[in-house]
Coordinates of C-alpha atoms in Angstrom, one line a residue:
Chain A
X1 CA -5.4 14.1 -45.9
X2 CA -8.6 14.6 -43.9
X3 CA -11.8 12.9 -45.0
X4 CA -15.3 12.9 -43.6
X5 CA -16.8 9.4 -43.2
X6 CA -20.3 10.8 -43.8
X7 CA -19.4 11.3 -47.4
X8 CA -17.4 8.2 -47.9
X9 CA -17.2 6.4 -51.3
X10 CA -17.2 2.6 -51.7
X11 CA -13.6 2.6 -52.9
X12 CA -12.1 4.4 -50.0
X13 CA -11.0 1.3 -48.2
X14 CA -11.1 -1.3 -51.0
X15 CA -7.8 -3.0 -51.5
X16 CA -6.2 -0.8 -48.8
X17 CA -4.4 -2.2 -45.8
X18 CA -3.0 0.5 -43.5
X19 CA 0.2 -0.3 -41.6
X20 CA -1.6 1.0 -38.6
X21 CA -5.2 1.9 -37.8
X22 CA -5.1 4.5 -34.9
X23 CA -8.4 5.1 -33.2
X24 CA -8.8 8.5 -31.5
X25 CA -7.3 11.9 -32.2
X26 CA -6.4 13.0 -28.7
X27 CA -2.8 13.4 -27.4
X28 CA -2.1 9.7 -27.7
X29 CA -3.6 9.1 -31.1
X30 CA -2.2 12.1 -33.0
X31 CA 1.2 11.7 -31.4
X32 CA 1.3 8.0 -32.4
X33 CA 0.1 8.6 -35.9
X34 CA 2.7 11.3 -36.5
X35 CA 5.5 9.1 -35.1
X36 CA 4.5 6.2 -37.4
X37 CA 4.3 8.5 -40.4
X38 CA 7.8 9.8 -39.8
X39 CA 9.0 6.3 -40.0
X40 CA 7.4 6.0 -43.5
X41 CA 4.4 4.0 -42.4
X42 CA 0.8 4.4 -43.7
X43 CA -1.7 5.3 -41.0
X44 CA -5.5 5.4 -41.0
X45 CA -6.4 7.8 -38.1
X46 CA -10.1 7.7 -37.0
X47 CA -12.0 10.3 -35.0
X48 CA -15.5 9.7 -33.9
X49 CA -16.5 13.4 -33.9
X50 CA -16.0 16.2 -36.3
X51 CA -13.9 19.4 -36.1
X52 CA -15.9 20.8 -33.3
X53 CA -18.2 19.9 -30.4
X54 CA -21.5 18.5 -31.5
X55 CA -24.4 16.9 -29.5
X56 CA -24.5 13.9 -31.9
X57 CA -21.0 12.9 -30.9
X58 CA -20.8 14.2 -27.3
X59 CA -24.0 12.5 -26.2
X60 CA -22.2 9.1 -26.8
X61 CA -20.0 9.9 -23.8
X62 CA -23.0 9.8 -21.4
X63 CA -22.8 7.3 -18.6
X64 CA -23.5 7.0 -14.9
X65 CA -21.2 7.3 -11.8
X66 CA -21.4 5.7 -8.4
X67 CA -19.5 6.2 -5.2
X68 CA -17.6 9.4 -4.7
X69 CA -19.4 12.3 -6.4
X70 CA -17.9 12.8 -9.8
X71 CA -18.4 14.9 -12.9
X72 CA -21.0 14.0 -15.6
X73 CA -19.1 11.7 -17.9
X74 CA -20.2 13.6 -21.0
X75 CA -18.6 16.8 -19.5
X76 CA -15.4 15.1 -18.2
X77 CA -14.0 14.5 -21.7
X78 CA -14.5 15.8 -25.3
X79 CA -15.4 13.7 -28.3
X80 CA -14.1 15.6 -31.3
X81 CA -11.0 16.2 -33.3
X82 CA -8.1 16.7 -30.8
X83 CA -10.1 14.9 -28.1
X84 CA -9.9 16.0 -24.5
X85 CA -6.8 18.2 -25.2
X86 CA -9.5 20.7 -26.3
X87 CA -10.2 21.5 -22.6
X88 CA -6.8 20.6 -21.2
X89 CA -5.4 23.0 -18.6
X90 CA -1.8 22.5 -19.7
X91 CA -0.3 21.2 -16.5
X92 CA 2.6 18.9 -17.1
X93 CA 5.0 16.9 -15.1
X94 CA 6.7 13.5 -15.7
X95 CA 6.1 10.7 -13.3
X96 CA 8.7 10.5 -10.5
X97 CA 11.3 7.7 -10.7
X98 CA 9.9 5.9 -7.7
X99 CA 6.4 6.0 -9.2
X100 CA 7.6 3.0 -11.3
X101 CA 8.7 1.0 -8.3
X102 CA 6.4 -1.1 -6.1
X103 CA 5.0 0.7 -3.1
X104 CA 4.1 -1.5 -0.1
X105 CA 1.2 0.8 0.7
X106 CA -0.2 0.2 -2.8
X107 CA -0.5 -3.6 -3.5
X108 CA -0.1 -4.5 -7.2
X109 CA 1.9 -1.3 -7.8
X110 CA 5.0 -1.2 -10.0
X111 CA 5.5 -0.8 -13.7
X112 CA 7.1 -3.2 -16.1
X113 CA 9.2 -0.3 -17.5
X114 CA 11.4 2.3 -15.8
X115 CA 11.3 6.1 -15.9
X116 CA 14.4 6.1 -18.2
X117 CA 12.3 4.2 -20.8
X118 CA 10.0 7.2 -21.1
X119 CA 12.5 10.0 -20.5
X120 CA 14.4 9.2 -23.7
X121 CA 11.3 10.7 -25.4
X122 CA 11.3 13.8 -23.2
X123 CA 12.8 16.3 -25.7
X124 CA 10.2 15.3 -28.3
X125 CA 7.4 15.5 -25.8
X126 CA 8.5 19.0 -24.7
X127 CA 8.3 20.2 -28.3
X128 CA 4.9 18.7 -28.8
X129 CA 3.6 20.2 -25.6
X130 CA 5.1 23.7 -26.1
X131 CA 7.0 23.4 -22.8
X132 CA 9.8 25.7 -21.5
X133 CA 13.0 24.4 -20.2
X134 CA 12.8 23.0 -16.7
X135 CA 14.1 25.2 -13.8
X136 CA 15.0 24.3 -10.2
X137 CA 12.1 24.5 -7.8
X138 CA 11.9 27.0 -5.0
X139 CA 12.2 26.0 -1.4
X140 CA 10.5 27.1 1.8
X141 CA 11.4 24.4 4.3
X142 CA 15.0 23.8 5.5
X143 CA 14.3 20.4 6.9
X144 CA 12.1 19.1 4.1
X145 CA 14.8 16.8 2.6
X146 CA 14.2 13.8 4.8
X147 CA 10.5 13.6 4.1
X148 CA 9.5 16.0 1.4
X149 CA 10.9 17.0 -2.0
X150 CA 10.1 20.1 -3.9
X151 CA 8.6 19.7 -7.3
X152 CA 7.8 21.8 -10.3
X153 CA 5.1 21.8 -12.9
X154 CA 5.6 23.1 -16.4
X155 CA 2.8 24.6 -18.3
X156 CA 1.9 24.1 -22.0
X157 CA 1.7 27.6 -23.3
X158 CA 0.1 28.2 -25.7
X159 CA -1.7 25.0 -24.5
X160 CA -1.3 22.3 -27.1
X161 CA -4.8 21.6 -28.6
X162 CA -3.7 18.6 -30.7
X163 CA -6.5 19.1 -33.3
X164 CA -5.6 22.7 -33.8
X165 CA -1.8 22.4 -33.7
X166 CA -1.6 19.5 -36.1
X167 CA -4.6 19.9 -38.4
X168 CA -2.6 21.5 -41.2
X169 CA 0.2 18.9 -40.9
X170 CA -2.3 16.1 -41.0
X171 CA -4.3 17.6 -43.9
X172 CA -1.1 17.8 -45.9
X173 CA 0.3 14.4 -45.0
X174 CA 0.6 11.7 -47.7
X175 CA 1.1 9.0 -45.1
X176 CA -1.7 9.8 -42.6
X177 CA -5.3 9.6 -43.7
X178 CA -7.7 11.1 -41.1
X179 CA -11.3 10.1 -41.1
X180 CA -13.8 12.3 -39.1
X181 CA -17.2 11.1 -37.9
X182 CA -16.0 7.5 -37.8
X183 CA -17.3 5.6 -34.8
X184 CA -15.7 2.3 -34.0
X185 CA -18.4 -0.3 -33.3
X186 CA -16.6 -3.6 -33.7
X187 CA -13.3 -5.4 -34.3
X188 CA -13.1 -8.6 -36.3
X189 CA -10.6 -11.2 -35.4
X190 CA -8.8 -13.9 -37.5
X191 CA -9.8 -17.6 -37.3
X192 CA -7.3 -18.2 -34.4
X193 CA -8.7 -15.2 -32.6
X194 CA -5.2 -13.9 -32.1
X195 CA -5.2 -11.0 -34.5
X196 CA -7.5 -8.1 -35.4
X197 CA -8.1 -8.1 -39.1
X198 CA -10.5 -5.2 -39.6
X199 CA -12.2 -2.5 -37.6
X200 CA -15.9 -1.7 -38.3
X201 CA -17.2 1.9 -38.2
X202 CA -20.4 3.8 -38.4
X203 CA -21.1 7.4 -39.1
X204 CA -24.1 9.4 -37.9
X205 CA -26.0 10.1 -41.1
X206 CA -25.9 6.6 -42.7
X207 CA -27.2 3.2 -41.7
X208 CA -24.5 1.2 -43.3
X209 CA -21.1 0.4 -41.7
X210 CA -17.7 0.2 -43.3
X211 CA -14.6 -1.9 -42.6
X212 CA -11.0 -0.9 -42.4
X213 CA -8.1 -3.3 -42.6
X214 CA -4.7 -2.8 -41.1
X215 CA -1.6 -4.7 -39.9
X216 CA -1.9 -3.2 -36.4
X217 CA -4.6 -1.5 -34.5
X218 CA -4.2 1.0 -31.6
X219 CA -7.0 2.1 -29.3
X220 CA -6.3 5.7 -28.2
X221 CA -9.8 6.6 -27.1
X222 CA -9.2 7.7 -23.5
X223 CA -9.3 6.1 -20.1
X224 CA -13.0 5.4 -20.1
X225 CA -13.6 4.5 -23.8
X226 CA -10.7 2.2 -24.2
X227 CA -12.2 -0.3 -21.7
X228 CA -15.7 0.4 -22.9
X229 CA -14.8 -0.6 -26.4
X230 CA -12.9 -3.7 -25.3
X231 CA -15.8 -4.8 -23.2
X232 CA -18.4 -4.1 -25.8
X233 CA -16.6 -5.9 -28.6
X234 CA -17.9 -9.2 -27.7
X235 CA -19.1 -10.5 -31.1
X236 CA -16.4 -13.1 -31.1
X237 CA -15.2 -13.3 -27.4
X238 CA -18.1 -13.0 -25.0
X239 CA -16.1 -11.4 -22.1
X240 CA -14.7 -8.8 -24.4
X241 CA -11.3 -8.4 -26.0
X242 CA -8.3 -8.8 -23.7
X243 CA -10.6 -9.6 -20.8
X244 CA -9.6 -13.2 -20.2
X245 CA -8.7 -12.4 -16.6
X246 CA -11.6 -10.0 -15.9
X247 CA -9.2 -7.0 -15.7
X248 CA -10.5 -4.7 -18.4
X249 CA -12.1 -1.7 -16.8
X250 CA -10.8 -2.5 -13.3
X251 CA -8.3 -0.4 -11.3
X252 CA -9.6 2.9 -12.4
X253 CA -7.5 5.7 -11.0
X254 CA -8.1 9.4 -10.6
X255 CA -6.1 12.1 -8.9
X256 CA -8.1 13.2 -5.9
X257 CA -7.9 17.0 -5.9
X258 CA -8.7 18.9 -2.7
X259 CA -8.2 22.3 -1.1
X260 CA -6.8 21.3 2.2
X261 CA -6.3 24.6 4.0
X262 CA -4.9 28.1 4.0
X263 CA -1.3 29.3 4.6
X264 CA 0.3 32.4 5.9
X265 CA 4.1 32.6 5.3
X266 CA 6.8 35.0 6.4
X267 CA 8.5 35.3 3.0
X268 CA 6.3 36.1 0.0
X269 CA 5.2 33.3 -2.2
X270 CA 6.6 34.2 -5.6
X271 CA 6.0 30.9 -7.3
X272 CA 3.7 27.9 -6.7
X273 CA 5.5 25.6 -4.3
X274 CA 4.8 21.9 -4.6
X275 CA 5.8 19.3 -2.0
X276 CA 5.9 15.6 -2.6
X277 CA 6.9 12.8 -0.3
X278 CA 10.4 11.1 -0.5
X279 CA 10.3 7.4 -1.1
X280 CA 11.6 6.9 2.5
X281 CA 8.8 8.9 3.9
X282 CA 6.2 7.1 1.7
X283 CA 7.4 3.8 3.2
X284 CA 7.5 5.2 6.7
X285 CA 4.1 6.9 6.6
X286 CA 2.5 4.2 4.4
X287 CA 1.2 6.6 1.9
X288 CA 1.0 7.0 -1.9
X289 CA 2.6 9.9 -3.8
X290 CA 1.2 13.4 -3.5
X291 CA 1.8 17.0 -4.6
X292 CA 0.8 19.6 -2.0
X293 CA 0.7 23.0 -3.6
X294 CA 1.1 26.3 -1.8
X295 CA 0.1 29.7 -3.3
X296 CA -2.8 31.6 -4.8
X297 CA -5.3 29.1 -6.2
X298 CA -7.1 31.8 -8.2
X299 CA -3.9 32.5 -10.1
X300 CA -2.9 28.9 -10.7
X301 CA -6.4 28.0 -11.9
X302 CA -6.3 30.7 -14.5
X303 CA -5.8 29.4 -18.0
X304 CA -2.6 31.4 -18.6
X305 CA -0.7 30.5 -15.5
X306 CA 2.9 29.7 -16.1
X307 CA 4.4 29.3 -12.6
X308 CA 5.3 32.7 -11.1
X309 CA 2.6 34.6 -9.2
X310 CA 1.9 38.3 -10.1
X311 CA 4.3 40.5 -8.1
X312 CA 2.6 42.1 -5.0
X313 CA 3.6 45.4 -3.4
X314 CA 6.1 45.2 -0.5
X315 CA 4.1 44.1 2.6
X316 CA 4.5 46.2 5.7
X317 CA 2.2 44.2 8.0
X318 CA 3.9 41.8 10.4
X319 CA 3.4 38.1 10.3
X320 CA 1.4 37.8 13.5
X321 CA -1.1 40.4 12.3
X322 CA -1.5 38.6 9.0
X323 CA -2.0 35.3 10.7
X324 CA -4.5 36.7 13.2
X325 CA -6.5 38.3 10.3
X326 CA -6.5 35.0 8.4
X327 CA -7.6 33.1 11.4
X328 CA -10.5 35.6 11.7
X329 CA -11.1 35.1 7.9
X330 CA -10.5 38.7 7.2
X331 CA -9.4 39.6 3.7
X332 CA -5.7 39.2 3.2
X333 CA -3.9 42.6 3.4
X334 CA -0.8 41.1 1.8
X335 CA -1.8 38.5 -0.7
X336 CA 1.7 37.4 -1.5
X337 CA 2.0 36.1 2.1
X338 CA -1.4 34.4 2.3
X339 CA -2.6 31.6 0.1
X340 CA -4.1 28.2 -0.4
X341 CA -2.9 24.7 0.4
X342 CA -4.1 22.2 -2.1
X343 CA -3.3 18.5 -2.6
X344 CA -3.6 16.2 -5.7
X345 CA -2.6 12.7 -4.8
X346 CA -2.1 9.2 -6.1
X347 CA -4.8 6.6 -5.4
X348 CA -4.3 3.0 -4.4
X349 CA -5.2 0.3 -6.9
X350 CA -8.7 -1.0 -6.2
X351 CA -10.3 -3.5 -8.5
X352 CA -13.8 -2.3 -7.5
X353 CA -13.0 1.2 -8.8
X354 CA -13.9 0.4 -12.4
X355 CA -15.6 1.0 -15.7
X356 CA -18.3 -1.6 -16.3
X357 CA -21.1 -1.8 -18.9
X358 CA -24.7 -1.0 -18.2
X359 CA -27.7 -2.6 -19.9
X360 CA -28.4 0.6 -21.8
X361 CA -27.2 0.9 -25.4
X362 CA -26.2 3.9 -27.4
X363 CA -27.4 4.7 -31.0
X364 CA -24.8 2.3 -32.4
X365 CA -25.7 -0.5 -30.2
X366 CA -22.8 -0.3 -27.8
X367 CA -23.5 -0.5 -24.1
X368 CA -22.9 2.6 -22.0
X369 CA -20.8 2.7 -18.9
X370 CA -21.0 3.0 -15.2
X371 CA -17.9 4.4 -13.5
X372 CA -17.5 3.3 -9.9
X373 CA -15.0 5.5 -8.0
X374 CA -14.3 5.5 -4.3
X375 CA -11.5 6.6 -2.0
X376 CA -9.7 4.0 0.1
X377 CA -8.5 4.4 3.6
X378 CA -5.0 4.8 2.2
X379 CA -6.2 7.6 -0.1
X380 CA -7.6 9.5 2.8
X381 CA -4.5 8.8 4.9
X382 CA -2.3 10.2 2.0
X383 CA -4.3 13.4 1.8
X384 CA -4.3 13.9 5.5
X385 CA -0.6 13.0 5.9
X386 CA 0.3 15.5 3.1
X387 CA -1.5 18.3 4.9
X388 CA -0.2 17.4 8.3
X389 CA 3.4 16.9 7.4
X390 CA 3.7 20.2 5.5
X391 CA 1.8 22.2 8.1
X392 CA 3.7 20.7 11.0
X393 CA 7.1 21.5 9.4
X394 CA 6.0 25.0 8.6
X395 CA 5.2 25.6 12.2
X396 CA 8.3 23.9 13.6
X397 CA 10.6 25.9 11.3
X398 CA 8.5 29.0 11.9
X399 CA 8.4 29.8 8.2
X400 CA 4.6 30.0 8.2
X401 CA 1.4 28.5 9.5
X402 CA -1.2 26.4 7.7
X403 CA -4.7 25.3 8.5
X404 CA -6.4 22.0 7.6
X405 CA -10.1 21.8 6.5
X406 CA -12.5 20.2 9.0
X407 CA -13.7 17.3 6.7
X408 CA -10.1 16.1 6.4
X409 CA -9.3 16.5 10.1
X410 CA -12.6 14.8 11.0
X411 CA -12.4 11.9 8.5
X412 CA -15.7 12.9 6.9
X413 CA -16.7 12.0 3.4
X414 CA -15.9 15.0 1.1
X415 CA -18.5 16.4 -1.2
X416 CA -17.8 17.4 -4.8
X417 CA -17.2 20.9 -3.5
X418 CA -14.5 19.6 -1.2
X419 CA -12.8 17.0 -3.3
X420 CA -12.9 16.2 -7.0
X421 CA -11.0 14.5 -9.7
X422 CA -8.8 16.0 -12.4
X423 CA -10.7 14.5 -15.3
X424 CA -7.8 12.1 -15.3
X425 CA -9.0 8.7 -16.2
X426 CA -6.3 6.1 -15.7
X427 CA -5.5 2.5 -15.0
X428 CA -8.4 0.8 -16.8
X429 CA -6.3 -1.3 -19.1
X430 CA -3.2 -1.3 -16.9
X431 CA 0.2 -2.3 -18.0
X432 CA 1.8 -5.4 -16.4
X433 CA 4.3 -8.1 -17.5
X434 CA 1.9 -10.6 -16.0
X435 CA -1.4 -11.1 -17.9
X436 CA -3.1 -11.9 -14.5
X437 CA -2.3 -8.4 -13.3
X438 CA -2.7 -6.2 -16.4
X439 CA -4.4 -6.0 -19.8
X440 CA -1.4 -4.8 -21.8
X441 CA 2.3 -5.8 -21.7
X442 CA 5.3 -3.5 -21.5
X443 CA 5.0 -2.6 -25.2
X444 CA 1.3 -1.7 -24.7
X445 CA 0.1 -4.8 -26.7
X446 CA -3.0 -6.5 -25.4
X447 CA -1.6 -9.7 -23.8
X448 CA -4.0 -12.1 -25.6
X449 CA -3.8 -10.6 -29.1
X450 CA -0.9 -10.2 -31.5
X451 CA -1.6 -6.8 -33.1
X452 CA -3.9 -4.8 -30.8
X453 CA -2.3 -2.0 -28.8
X454 CA -3.6 0.5 -26.4
X455 CA -2.4 4.1 -25.9
X456 CA -3.3 6.8 -23.4
X457 CA -3.6 6.9 -19.6
X458 CA -5.7 3.7 -19.4
X459 CA -2.4 1.8 -19.6
X460 CA -0.9 3.5 -16.5
X461 CA 0.1 0.9 -13.9
X462 CA -0.1 3.5 -11.2
X463 CA -0.8 7.2 -11.4
X464 CA 1.7 9.1 -9.3
X465 CA 0.5 12.6 -8.6
X466 CA 1.6 14.2 -11.8
X467 CA -1.0 15.3 -14.4
X468 CA -1.1 12.5 -17.0
X469 CA -0.8 14.3 -20.4
X470 CA 3.0 14.4 -20.4
X471 CA 3.3 10.6 -19.7
X472 CA 0.6 9.9 -22.3
X473 CA 2.7 11.7 -24.9
X474 CA 5.9 9.9 -23.8
X475 CA 4.1 6.5 -24.0
X476 CA 2.7 7.3 -27.4
X477 CA 6.2 8.2 -28.7
X478 CA 7.6 5.0 -27.3
X479 CA 4.8 3.0 -28.8
X480 CA 5.4 4.6 -32.1
X481 CA 9.1 3.6 -32.0
X482 CA 8.2 0.1 -31.0
X483 CA 5.6 -0.4 -33.7
X484 CA 7.8 1.2 -36.4
X485 CA 10.5 -1.3 -35.6
X486 CA 8.2 -4.2 -35.5
X487 CA 6.3 -3.3 -38.7
X488 CA 9.5 -2.5 -40.6
X489 CA 11.0 -5.8 -39.6
X490 CA 8.1 -7.8 -40.9
Chain B
X1 CA -14.5 27.5 -29.0
X2 CA -17.6 26.2 -27.3
X3 CA -15.8 24.0 -24.9
X4 CA -13.7 26.8 -23.6
X5 CA -16.9 28.5 -22.3
X6 CA -19.0 25.6 -21.1
X7 CA -16.8 23.0 -19.5
X8 CA -13.3 24.3 -19.2
X9 CA -11.8 22.9 -16.0
X10 CA -10.1 26.1 -14.6
X11 CA -13.4 27.9 -14.1
X12 CA -15.0 24.8 -12.6
X13 CA -12.1 24.4 -10.2
X14 CA -12.1 28.1 -9.3
X15 CA -15.8 28.2 -8.6
X16 CA -15.9 25.0 -6.6
X17 CA -12.6 25.2 -4.8
X18 CA -13.2 28.8 -3.6
X19 CA -16.6 27.8 -2.3
X20 CA -15.3 24.7 -0.7
X21 CA -12.6 26.5 1.3
X22 CA -14.9 29.3 2.6
X23 CA -17.5 26.8 3.7
X24 CA -15.0 24.5 5.3
X25 CA -13.2 27.2 7.2
X26 CA -16.5 28.7 8.5
X27 CA -16.8 25.7 10.8
X28 CA -14.9 26.6 13.9
X29 CA -14.1 23.4 15.7
X30 CA -11.1 22.0 17.4
X31 CA -10.3 18.5 16.4
X32 CA -7.6 16.0 17.1
X33 CA -5.3 15.3 14.3
X34 CA -4.3 11.7 13.4
X35 CA -1.1 10.8 14.9
X36 CA 1.8 10.8 12.5
X37 CA 5.3 9.6 12.8
X38 CA 4.9 8.5 16.3
X39 CA 4.0 11.9 17.6
X40 CA 2.7 11.8 21.2
X41 CA -0.5 13.6 21.8
X42 CA -0.7 15.7 25.0
X43 CA -4.0 17.3 26.1
X44 CA -3.5 20.9 27.0
X45 CA -5.8 23.6 28.5
X46 CA -8.9 24.4 26.5
X47 CA -9.3 20.9 25.1
X48 CA -6.8 21.4 22.4
X49 CA -4.4 18.6 21.5
X50 CA -0.7 19.2 21.3
X51 CA 1.9 17.0 19.7
X52 CA 5.4 16.7 21.2
X53 CA 7.7 17.0 18.3
X54 CA 11.0 17.8 19.9
X55 CA 10.6 21.4 18.8
X56 CA 8.3 22.6 21.5
X57 CA 5.3 20.9 19.9
X58 CA 2.5 21.9 17.6
X59 CA -1.1 22.5 18.6
X60 CA -4.3 22.6 16.6
X61 CA -6.5 25.6 17.0
X62 CA -9.6 26.1 14.8
X63 CA -8.0 23.9 12.2
X64 CA -4.7 25.9 12.3
X65 CA -1.5 24.0 13.0
X66 CA 0.3 26.4 15.4
X67 CA 3.4 26.3 17.6
X68 CA 2.7 26.1 21.3
X69 CA 4.3 29.5 21.8
X70 CA 1.9 31.1 19.3
X71 CA -1.0 30.9 21.7
X72 CA 0.2 33.5 24.2
X73 CA 1.8 35.7 21.6
X74 CA -1.4 35.8 19.4
X75 CA -3.7 36.2 22.5
X76 CA -5.3 32.8 21.9
X77 CA -5.0 31.3 25.4

């Protein structure tokens, strides 16, 4: 059933206690709600926007940024049914096994769960995200094994827009009740301040609020809104919920994305090649994880890219002539042999990269956010090492040649034209077994509360280099299984 | 869908990334690369920096990572 909170009746929530109140209808929220419903549980699913983009809702995502140039915060995500999946590019990859382990170059790194804990949900995540079967990656370098590993991305095609894909299913569900235009403005705790008893909402066209009761609550509002809500909900705990150790909003992570050069190769590039560091190389070079992509950026940035490049006619121009032309910036005569080098990398954990509240309030009285994002020396070193290691091996093996852009060679601060984020907002309610190092535990429960959970990329303990949506869905499926077991036991 | 037109990321990436590369590569400067993996830097003719790698070395020329033997073959000496 799908309802509009603007037209709510007084009896909608009277005498009703949902098994779970899920806040947000992006990949995490809808996945979690569907999982719980399949276990026979009742779910109240709440979306702050309507079925499509509207200024009333989207304006509530406004905020300011400091540090490295970044996108406008009300353009970096979407506040309507289906959430940010509505402009998702469809790139997927699970985290690497070693992403879950501590990395000496990244203090505080390490997850309280292992890759296997998420991979048991891989088949279900593949189906949700419309993913093809995985295939082995191509290889260009013979000597890569000691330092570099080839990787593949899979592409969600047609790209899963969660609101579109599951709208009919949710409308027909007798266990999930969706509420549109329902803006979370407060959470009320019990007398012990250990449990959330009700969530308070407002809609746009009415001045009154309404309360929803549930046995459990799950914030699935995105990597910037999850901490914003926890910090704002200070009516009963001044520092905000789950913020006893001043960690909510800290350790914001992005994936720095940067074109790092051009490549000319002897054999045609038939598929996007991706190189990542081996764990041994990461330790040796003191870097974080990265994915260096080789190929035609115009093609892989197209919305329908699935992996292989369009076939090019047989090239008859020799390698030296192609390289000389490219060094002179002449148009490529054989596009399959000439392409881009691009890096997306993991960032180090930095407590000063954070979401914090400003003094300004939105129409519902919640304070807006400032996002502080900067690159560390290790982040720059990772980007540079990725470019240097691949380019050096290409030259040594004589399989191709690669250039590196001046700002990276010269250690200059990149502009937004030279380095940007992926609209990947991670780490701001990070997962840790230790309450002094993270906001949620291994089961995604806020450490200091008994029934408040968090879904989405804000719980990532580290980011790896993989795009986050696949991991978000795996985590939501795992959370659904955990909550179902817990709720059915009690 | 409105969002597909206004703020879809592929178009943003394409516009910015393409511009970024062309601007970056238009600057023709020779610069020293950070040392990696214990590579030893050796200054060679023309102010370039070469790295002894055990495979004849690589050199940096206008931002390109080349083999030392590329220079003569490509007429870059």
